Short mmCIF file of C-alpha atoms in Angstrom, two decimals:
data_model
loop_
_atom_site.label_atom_id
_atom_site.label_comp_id
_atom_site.label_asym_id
_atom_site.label_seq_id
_atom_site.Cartn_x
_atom_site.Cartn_y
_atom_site.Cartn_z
CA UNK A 408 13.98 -5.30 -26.75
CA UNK A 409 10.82 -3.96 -24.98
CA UNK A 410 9.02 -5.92 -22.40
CA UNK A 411 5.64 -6.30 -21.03
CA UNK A 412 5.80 -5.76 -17.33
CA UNK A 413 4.35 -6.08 -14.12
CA UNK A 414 5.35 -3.46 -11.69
CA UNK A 415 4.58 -4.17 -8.10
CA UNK A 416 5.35 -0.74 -6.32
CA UNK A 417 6.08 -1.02 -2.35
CA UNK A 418 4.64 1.35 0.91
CA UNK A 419 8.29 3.25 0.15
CA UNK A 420 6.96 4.09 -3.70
CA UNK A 421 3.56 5.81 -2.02
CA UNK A 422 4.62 7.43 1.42
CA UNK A 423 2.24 6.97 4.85
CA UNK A 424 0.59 10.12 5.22
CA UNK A 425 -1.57 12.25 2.40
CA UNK A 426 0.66 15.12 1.67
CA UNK A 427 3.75 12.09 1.69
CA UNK A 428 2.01 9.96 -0.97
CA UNK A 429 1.06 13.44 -3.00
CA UNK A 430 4.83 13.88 -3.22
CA UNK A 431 6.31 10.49 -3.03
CA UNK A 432 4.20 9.37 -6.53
CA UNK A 433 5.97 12.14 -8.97
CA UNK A 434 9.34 10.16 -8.01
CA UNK A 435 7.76 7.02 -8.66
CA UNK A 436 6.28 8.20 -11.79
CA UNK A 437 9.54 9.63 -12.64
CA UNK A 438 10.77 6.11 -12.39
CA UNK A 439 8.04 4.00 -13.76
CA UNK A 440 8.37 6.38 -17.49
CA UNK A 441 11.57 5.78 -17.70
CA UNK A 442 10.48 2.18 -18.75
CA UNK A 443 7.51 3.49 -20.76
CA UNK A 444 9.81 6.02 -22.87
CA UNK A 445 12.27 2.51 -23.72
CA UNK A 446 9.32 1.07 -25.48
CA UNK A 447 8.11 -0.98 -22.38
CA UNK A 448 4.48 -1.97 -22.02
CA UNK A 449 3.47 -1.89 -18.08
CA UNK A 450 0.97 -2.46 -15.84
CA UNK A 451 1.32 -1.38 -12.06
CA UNK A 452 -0.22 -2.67 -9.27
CA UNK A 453 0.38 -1.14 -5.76
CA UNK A 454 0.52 -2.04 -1.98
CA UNK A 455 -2.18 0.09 0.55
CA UNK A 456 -0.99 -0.68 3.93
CA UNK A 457 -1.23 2.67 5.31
CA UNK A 458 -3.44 4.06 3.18
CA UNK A 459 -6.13 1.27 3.82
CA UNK A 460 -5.09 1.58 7.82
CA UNK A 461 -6.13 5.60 7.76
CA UNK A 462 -9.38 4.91 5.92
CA UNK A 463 -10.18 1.86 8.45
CA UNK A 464 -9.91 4.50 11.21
CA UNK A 465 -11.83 7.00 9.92
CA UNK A 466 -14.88 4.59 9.49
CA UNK A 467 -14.20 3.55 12.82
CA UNK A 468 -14.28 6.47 13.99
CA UNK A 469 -17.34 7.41 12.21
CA UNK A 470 -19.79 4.46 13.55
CA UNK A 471 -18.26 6.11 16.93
CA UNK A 472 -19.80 9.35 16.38
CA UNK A 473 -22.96 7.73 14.77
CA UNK A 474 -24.32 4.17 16.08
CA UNK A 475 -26.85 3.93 12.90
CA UNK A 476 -23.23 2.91 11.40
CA UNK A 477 -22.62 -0.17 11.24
CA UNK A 478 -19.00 -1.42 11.07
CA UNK A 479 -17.45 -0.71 7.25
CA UNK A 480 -16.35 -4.05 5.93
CA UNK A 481 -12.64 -4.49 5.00
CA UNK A 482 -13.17 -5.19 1.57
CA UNK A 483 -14.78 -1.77 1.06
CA UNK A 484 -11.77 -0.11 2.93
CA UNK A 485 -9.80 -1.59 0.22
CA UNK A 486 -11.76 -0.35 -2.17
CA UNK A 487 -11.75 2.93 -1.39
CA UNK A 488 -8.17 2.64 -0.58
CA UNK A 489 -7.64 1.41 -4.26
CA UNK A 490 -9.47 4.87 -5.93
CA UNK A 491 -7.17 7.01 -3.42
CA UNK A 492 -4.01 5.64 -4.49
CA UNK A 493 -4.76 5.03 -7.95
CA UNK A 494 -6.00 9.19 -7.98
CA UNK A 495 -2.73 10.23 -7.06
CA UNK A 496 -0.95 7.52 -9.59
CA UNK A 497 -3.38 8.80 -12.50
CA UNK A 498 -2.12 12.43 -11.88
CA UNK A 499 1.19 11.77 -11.19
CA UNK A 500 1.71 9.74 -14.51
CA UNK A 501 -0.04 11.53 -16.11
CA UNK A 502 2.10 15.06 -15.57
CA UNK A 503 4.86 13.27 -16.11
CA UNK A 504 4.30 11.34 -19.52
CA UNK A 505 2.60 14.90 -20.68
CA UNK A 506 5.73 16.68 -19.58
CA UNK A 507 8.19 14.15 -21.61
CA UNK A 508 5.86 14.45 -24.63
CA UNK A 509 4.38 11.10 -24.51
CA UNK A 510 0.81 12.74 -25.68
CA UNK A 511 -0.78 9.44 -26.53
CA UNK A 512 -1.56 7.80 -23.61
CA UNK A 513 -4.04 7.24 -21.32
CA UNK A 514 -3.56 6.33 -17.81
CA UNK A 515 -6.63 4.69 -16.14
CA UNK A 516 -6.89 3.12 -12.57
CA UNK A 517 -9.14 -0.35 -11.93
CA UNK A 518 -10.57 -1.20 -8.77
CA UNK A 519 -9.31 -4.87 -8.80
CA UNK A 520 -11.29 -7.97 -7.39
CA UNK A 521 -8.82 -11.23 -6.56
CA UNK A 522 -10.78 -14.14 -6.15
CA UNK A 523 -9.81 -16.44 -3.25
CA UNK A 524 -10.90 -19.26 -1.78
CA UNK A 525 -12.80 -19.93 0.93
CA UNK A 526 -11.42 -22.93 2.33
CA UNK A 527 -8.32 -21.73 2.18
CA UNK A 528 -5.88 -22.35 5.79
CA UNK A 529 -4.98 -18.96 6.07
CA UNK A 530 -8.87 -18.47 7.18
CA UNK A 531 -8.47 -20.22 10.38
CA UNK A 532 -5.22 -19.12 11.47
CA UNK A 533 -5.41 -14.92 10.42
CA UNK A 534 -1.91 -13.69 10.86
CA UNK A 535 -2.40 -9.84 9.55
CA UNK A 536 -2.72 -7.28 11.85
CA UNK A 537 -4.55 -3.74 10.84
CA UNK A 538 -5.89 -0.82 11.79
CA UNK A 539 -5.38 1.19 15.19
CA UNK A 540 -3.68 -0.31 18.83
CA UNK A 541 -5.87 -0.88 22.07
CA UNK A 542 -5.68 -1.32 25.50
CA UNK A 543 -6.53 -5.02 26.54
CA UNK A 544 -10.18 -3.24 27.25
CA UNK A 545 -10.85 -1.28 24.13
CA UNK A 546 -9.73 -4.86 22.63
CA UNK A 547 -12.29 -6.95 24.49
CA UNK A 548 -15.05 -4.09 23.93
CA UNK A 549 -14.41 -3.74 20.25
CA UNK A 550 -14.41 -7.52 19.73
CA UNK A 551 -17.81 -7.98 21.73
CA UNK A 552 -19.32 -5.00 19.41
CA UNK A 553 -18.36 -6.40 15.92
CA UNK A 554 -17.27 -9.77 16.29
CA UNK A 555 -13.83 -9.20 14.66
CA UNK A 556 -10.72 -11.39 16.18
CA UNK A 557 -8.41 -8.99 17.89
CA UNK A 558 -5.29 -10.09 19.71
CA UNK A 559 -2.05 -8.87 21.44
CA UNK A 560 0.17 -7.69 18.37
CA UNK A 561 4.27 -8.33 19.10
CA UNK A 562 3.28 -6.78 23.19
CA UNK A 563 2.73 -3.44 21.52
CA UNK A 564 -0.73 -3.41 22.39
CA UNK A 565 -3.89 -5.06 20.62
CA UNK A 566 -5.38 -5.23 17.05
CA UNK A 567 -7.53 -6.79 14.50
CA UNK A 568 -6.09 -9.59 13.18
CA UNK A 569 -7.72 -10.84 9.74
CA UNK A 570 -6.70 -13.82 7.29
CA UNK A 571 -3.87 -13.64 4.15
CA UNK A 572 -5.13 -15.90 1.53
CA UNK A 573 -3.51 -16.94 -1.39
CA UNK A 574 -5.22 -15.03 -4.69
CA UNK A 575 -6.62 -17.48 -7.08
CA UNK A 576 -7.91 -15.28 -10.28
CA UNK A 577 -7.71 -11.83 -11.26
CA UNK A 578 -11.07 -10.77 -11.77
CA UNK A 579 -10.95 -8.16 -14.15
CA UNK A 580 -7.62 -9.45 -15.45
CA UNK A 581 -9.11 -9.18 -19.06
CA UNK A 582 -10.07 -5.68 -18.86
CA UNK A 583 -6.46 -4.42 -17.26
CA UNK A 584 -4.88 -6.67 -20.70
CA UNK A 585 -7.14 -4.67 -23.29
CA UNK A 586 -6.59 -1.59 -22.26
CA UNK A 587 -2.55 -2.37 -21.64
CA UNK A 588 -2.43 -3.64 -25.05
CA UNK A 589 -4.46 -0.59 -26.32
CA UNK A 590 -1.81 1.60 -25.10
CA UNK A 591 -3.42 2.64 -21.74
CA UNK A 592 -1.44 2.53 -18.94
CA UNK A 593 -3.14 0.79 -16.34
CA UNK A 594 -2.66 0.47 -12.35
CA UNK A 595 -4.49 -2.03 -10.70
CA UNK A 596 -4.87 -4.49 -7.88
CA UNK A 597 -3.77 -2.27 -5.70
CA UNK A 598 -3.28 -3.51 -1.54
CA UNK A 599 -3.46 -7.13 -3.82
CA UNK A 600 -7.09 -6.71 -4.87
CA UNK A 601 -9.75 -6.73 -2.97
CA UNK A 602 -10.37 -10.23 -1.82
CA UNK A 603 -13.79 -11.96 -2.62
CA UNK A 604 -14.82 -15.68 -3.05
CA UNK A 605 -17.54 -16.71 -5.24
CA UNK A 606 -21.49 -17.10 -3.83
CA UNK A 607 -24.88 -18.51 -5.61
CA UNK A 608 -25.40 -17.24 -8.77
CA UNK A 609 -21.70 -15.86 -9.56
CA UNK A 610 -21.57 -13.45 -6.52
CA UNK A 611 -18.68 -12.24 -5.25
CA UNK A 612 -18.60 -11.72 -1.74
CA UNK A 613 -15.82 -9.57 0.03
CA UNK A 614 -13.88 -11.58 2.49
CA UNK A 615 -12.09 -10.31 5.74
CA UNK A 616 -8.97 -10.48 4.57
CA UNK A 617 -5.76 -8.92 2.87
CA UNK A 618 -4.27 -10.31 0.12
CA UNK A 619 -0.07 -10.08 -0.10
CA UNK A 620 0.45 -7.56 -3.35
CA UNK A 621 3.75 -9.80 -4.16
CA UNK A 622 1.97 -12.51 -4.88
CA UNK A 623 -1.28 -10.76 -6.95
CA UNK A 624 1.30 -9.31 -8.68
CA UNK A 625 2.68 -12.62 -9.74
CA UNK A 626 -0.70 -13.63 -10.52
CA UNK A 627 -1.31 -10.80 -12.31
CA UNK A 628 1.50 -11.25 -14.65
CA UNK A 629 0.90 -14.81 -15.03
CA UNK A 630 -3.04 -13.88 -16.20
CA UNK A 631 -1.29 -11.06 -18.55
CA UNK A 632 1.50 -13.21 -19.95
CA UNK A 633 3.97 -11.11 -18.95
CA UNK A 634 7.75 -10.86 -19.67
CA UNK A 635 9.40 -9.55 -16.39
CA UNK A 636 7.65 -9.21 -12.78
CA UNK A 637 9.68 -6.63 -10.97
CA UNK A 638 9.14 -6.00 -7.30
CA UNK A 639 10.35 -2.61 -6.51
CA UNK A 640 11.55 -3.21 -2.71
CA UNK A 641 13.83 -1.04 -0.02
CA UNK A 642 17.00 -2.88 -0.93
CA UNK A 643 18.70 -2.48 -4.22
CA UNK A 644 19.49 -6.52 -4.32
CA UNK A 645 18.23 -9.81 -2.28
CA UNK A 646 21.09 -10.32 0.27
CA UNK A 647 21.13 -13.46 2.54
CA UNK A 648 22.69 -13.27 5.97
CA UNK A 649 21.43 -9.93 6.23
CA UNK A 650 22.93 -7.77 8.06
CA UNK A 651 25.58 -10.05 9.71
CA UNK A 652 29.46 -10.03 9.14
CA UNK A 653 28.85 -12.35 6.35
CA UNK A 654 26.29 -10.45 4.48
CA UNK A 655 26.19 -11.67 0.83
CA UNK A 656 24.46 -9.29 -1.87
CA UNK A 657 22.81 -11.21 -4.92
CA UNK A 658 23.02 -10.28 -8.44
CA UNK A 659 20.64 -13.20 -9.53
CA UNK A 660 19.42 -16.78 -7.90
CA UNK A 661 17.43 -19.81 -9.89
CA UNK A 662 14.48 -20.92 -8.36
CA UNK A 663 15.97 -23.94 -6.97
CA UNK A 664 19.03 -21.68 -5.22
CA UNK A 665 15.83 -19.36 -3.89
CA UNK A 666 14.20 -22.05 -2.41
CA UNK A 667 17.40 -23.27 -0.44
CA UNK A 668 18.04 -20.06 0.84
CA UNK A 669 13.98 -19.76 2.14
CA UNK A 670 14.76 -23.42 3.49
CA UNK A 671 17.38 -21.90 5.63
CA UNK A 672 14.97 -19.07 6.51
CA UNK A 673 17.36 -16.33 5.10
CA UNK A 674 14.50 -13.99 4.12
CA UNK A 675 11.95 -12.60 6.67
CA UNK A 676 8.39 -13.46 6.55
CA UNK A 677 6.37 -10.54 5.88
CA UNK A 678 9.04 -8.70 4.40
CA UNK A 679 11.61 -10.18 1.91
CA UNK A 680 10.45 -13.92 2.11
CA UNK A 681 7.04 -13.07 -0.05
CA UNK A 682 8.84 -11.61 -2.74
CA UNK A 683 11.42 -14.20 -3.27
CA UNK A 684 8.17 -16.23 -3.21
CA UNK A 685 6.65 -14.61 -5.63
CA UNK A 686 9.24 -14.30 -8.14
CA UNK A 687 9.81 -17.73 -8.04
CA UNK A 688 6.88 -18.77 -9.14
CA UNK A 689 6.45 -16.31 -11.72
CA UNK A 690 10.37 -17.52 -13.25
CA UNK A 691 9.38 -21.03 -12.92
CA UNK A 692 5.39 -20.71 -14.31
CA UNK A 693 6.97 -20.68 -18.10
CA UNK A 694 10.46 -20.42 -20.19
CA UNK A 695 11.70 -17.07 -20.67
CA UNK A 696 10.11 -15.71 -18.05
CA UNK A 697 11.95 -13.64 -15.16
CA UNK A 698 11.65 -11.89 -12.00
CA UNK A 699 13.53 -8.13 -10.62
CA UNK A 700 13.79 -7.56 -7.15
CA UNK A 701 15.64 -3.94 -6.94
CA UNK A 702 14.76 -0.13 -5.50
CA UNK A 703 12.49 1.99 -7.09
CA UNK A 704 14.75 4.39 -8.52
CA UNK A 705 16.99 1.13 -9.71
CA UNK A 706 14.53 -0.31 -11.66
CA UNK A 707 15.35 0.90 -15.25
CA UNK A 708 19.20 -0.44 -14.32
CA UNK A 709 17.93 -3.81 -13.35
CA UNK A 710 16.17 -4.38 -16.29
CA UNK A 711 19.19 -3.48 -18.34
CA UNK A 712 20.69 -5.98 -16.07
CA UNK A 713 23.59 -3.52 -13.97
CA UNK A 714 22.25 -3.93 -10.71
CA UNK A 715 19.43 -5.85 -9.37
CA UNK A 716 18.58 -9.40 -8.52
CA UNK A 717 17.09 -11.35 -11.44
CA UNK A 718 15.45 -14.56 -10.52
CA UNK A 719 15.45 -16.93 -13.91
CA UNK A 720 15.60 -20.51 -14.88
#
């Protein structure tokens, strides 16, 4: 029975150089079709990481070379990081539906606002690093110039550091469901939107800060009513005890044998532990609803559910 379905590709799905994301989207389109020609509806959204990191650089670089620059706020970066990715995506699905014979549809790319709040904790404790490394210096120089909070990332050397907020509301979640249920498909909130909170007079404001794509992808298919979230990750399953002598590979969990195992701190933060997050809440947020965790190329398996870990009630 088809699904609708919210796609949330990782950095391994888009590469970390141009010419790597130019080639590593026709696999991932290759993959994503596969669930289009069994009479799925989907939406993708996308992480940015290094994409977003190259074009923070460059406009570093650029107020560098011209001080009439001022520093290019994050929430642009992401923007621009959002019509990069989603070029590549567009062509890439594109070619490949065209080549299959799927004629009829469109494939469209939205730059994405996630709403956030303000107040939220994760404003006065920023945990995510980005953009270049500097010398204890450059650090103290760079923080003096734009009044950004840099510190000394894992001893490797020093970094921005900026907030990860939890995403409240898809902005232009109704757009991304007409033109899915028109038979476009759409890719959106990509790097997890670009994160603004609301000013006077309905403003939205674009906060220093980068939103976790696990969870506004979860949002995402909450706001579209979705079937199935699946998180395509580097792991074909969830395993706890990773890579110890008692490694244990997971086929599916409930959300109350998830949260045990994130009790026990099984899953790393930053890495696995957000997507377990994630699609928890989306299994749990109403009946009938379930989450995929599995490897790009796994994904049309998991859904047919050979390999895989499913997270349902």
């Amino acid at each position: 029975m088809s699904k609708r379905i919210v796609i949330a590709l990782g950095g391994n799905a888009l590469g970390n150089t141009l010419p790597e994301q130019a080639e590593a989207v026709k696999i991932t389109a290759r993959a994503i079709v596969d669930l289009i020609e069994d009479g799925n509806q989907v939406v993708v959204a996308h992480g940015n990481g290094p994409q977003v990191g190259i074009i923070n650089n460059a406009m570093a670089a650029l107020q560098k070379e011209d001080p009439n620059q001022g520093p290019t706020p994050l929430s642009v970066c992401g923007a621009m990081s959002q019509a990069y990715i989603g070029y590549d995506l567009q062509n890439a699905f594109r070619e490949e539906l065209l080549n299959r014979g799927i004629c009829n549809m469109p494939v469209c790319s939205i730059v994405t606002q996630v709403e956030v709040d303000p107040a939220d904790p994760a404003f006065q404790n920023p945990s995510k690093p980005i953009g270049k490394f500097m010398t204890k210096s450059e650090a103290a120089d760079y923080a003096a110039k734009t009044g950004y909070l840099v510190k000394e990332d894992a001893g490797r050397g020093w970094r921005r550091y900026v907030a990860s907020p939890k995403p409240k509301h898809i902005i232009e979640a109704g757009a991304i469901r007409a033109l899915s249920e028109d038979g476009h498909l759409v890719i959106c909130c990509g790097g997890g939107g670009i994160p603004v909170y609301r000013t006077e007079r309905n403003h939205l404001k674009g906060a220093a800060a980068v939103i976790d794509k696990d969870f506004a992808s979860e949002l995402l298919a909450e706001q579209l009513d979705a079937d199935m979230l699946i998180i395509l990750t580097a792991v074909e399953k969830v395993a706890i005890n990773y890579r110890t002598e008692n490694e244990r590979w997971l086929s599916s969990m409930t959300p109350d044998e998830a949260r045990t195992y994130i009790a026990q701190g099984q899953f790393a933060p930053g890495s696995m532990l957000p997507k377990v997050e994630a699609a928890v809440k989306f299994a749990q947020s109403k009946p009938g609803r379930e989450a995929l965790i599995t490897l790009l190329e796994k994904a049309r398996d998991g859904i047919a559910g050979r390999t895989g870990t499913v997270i349902r009630q």
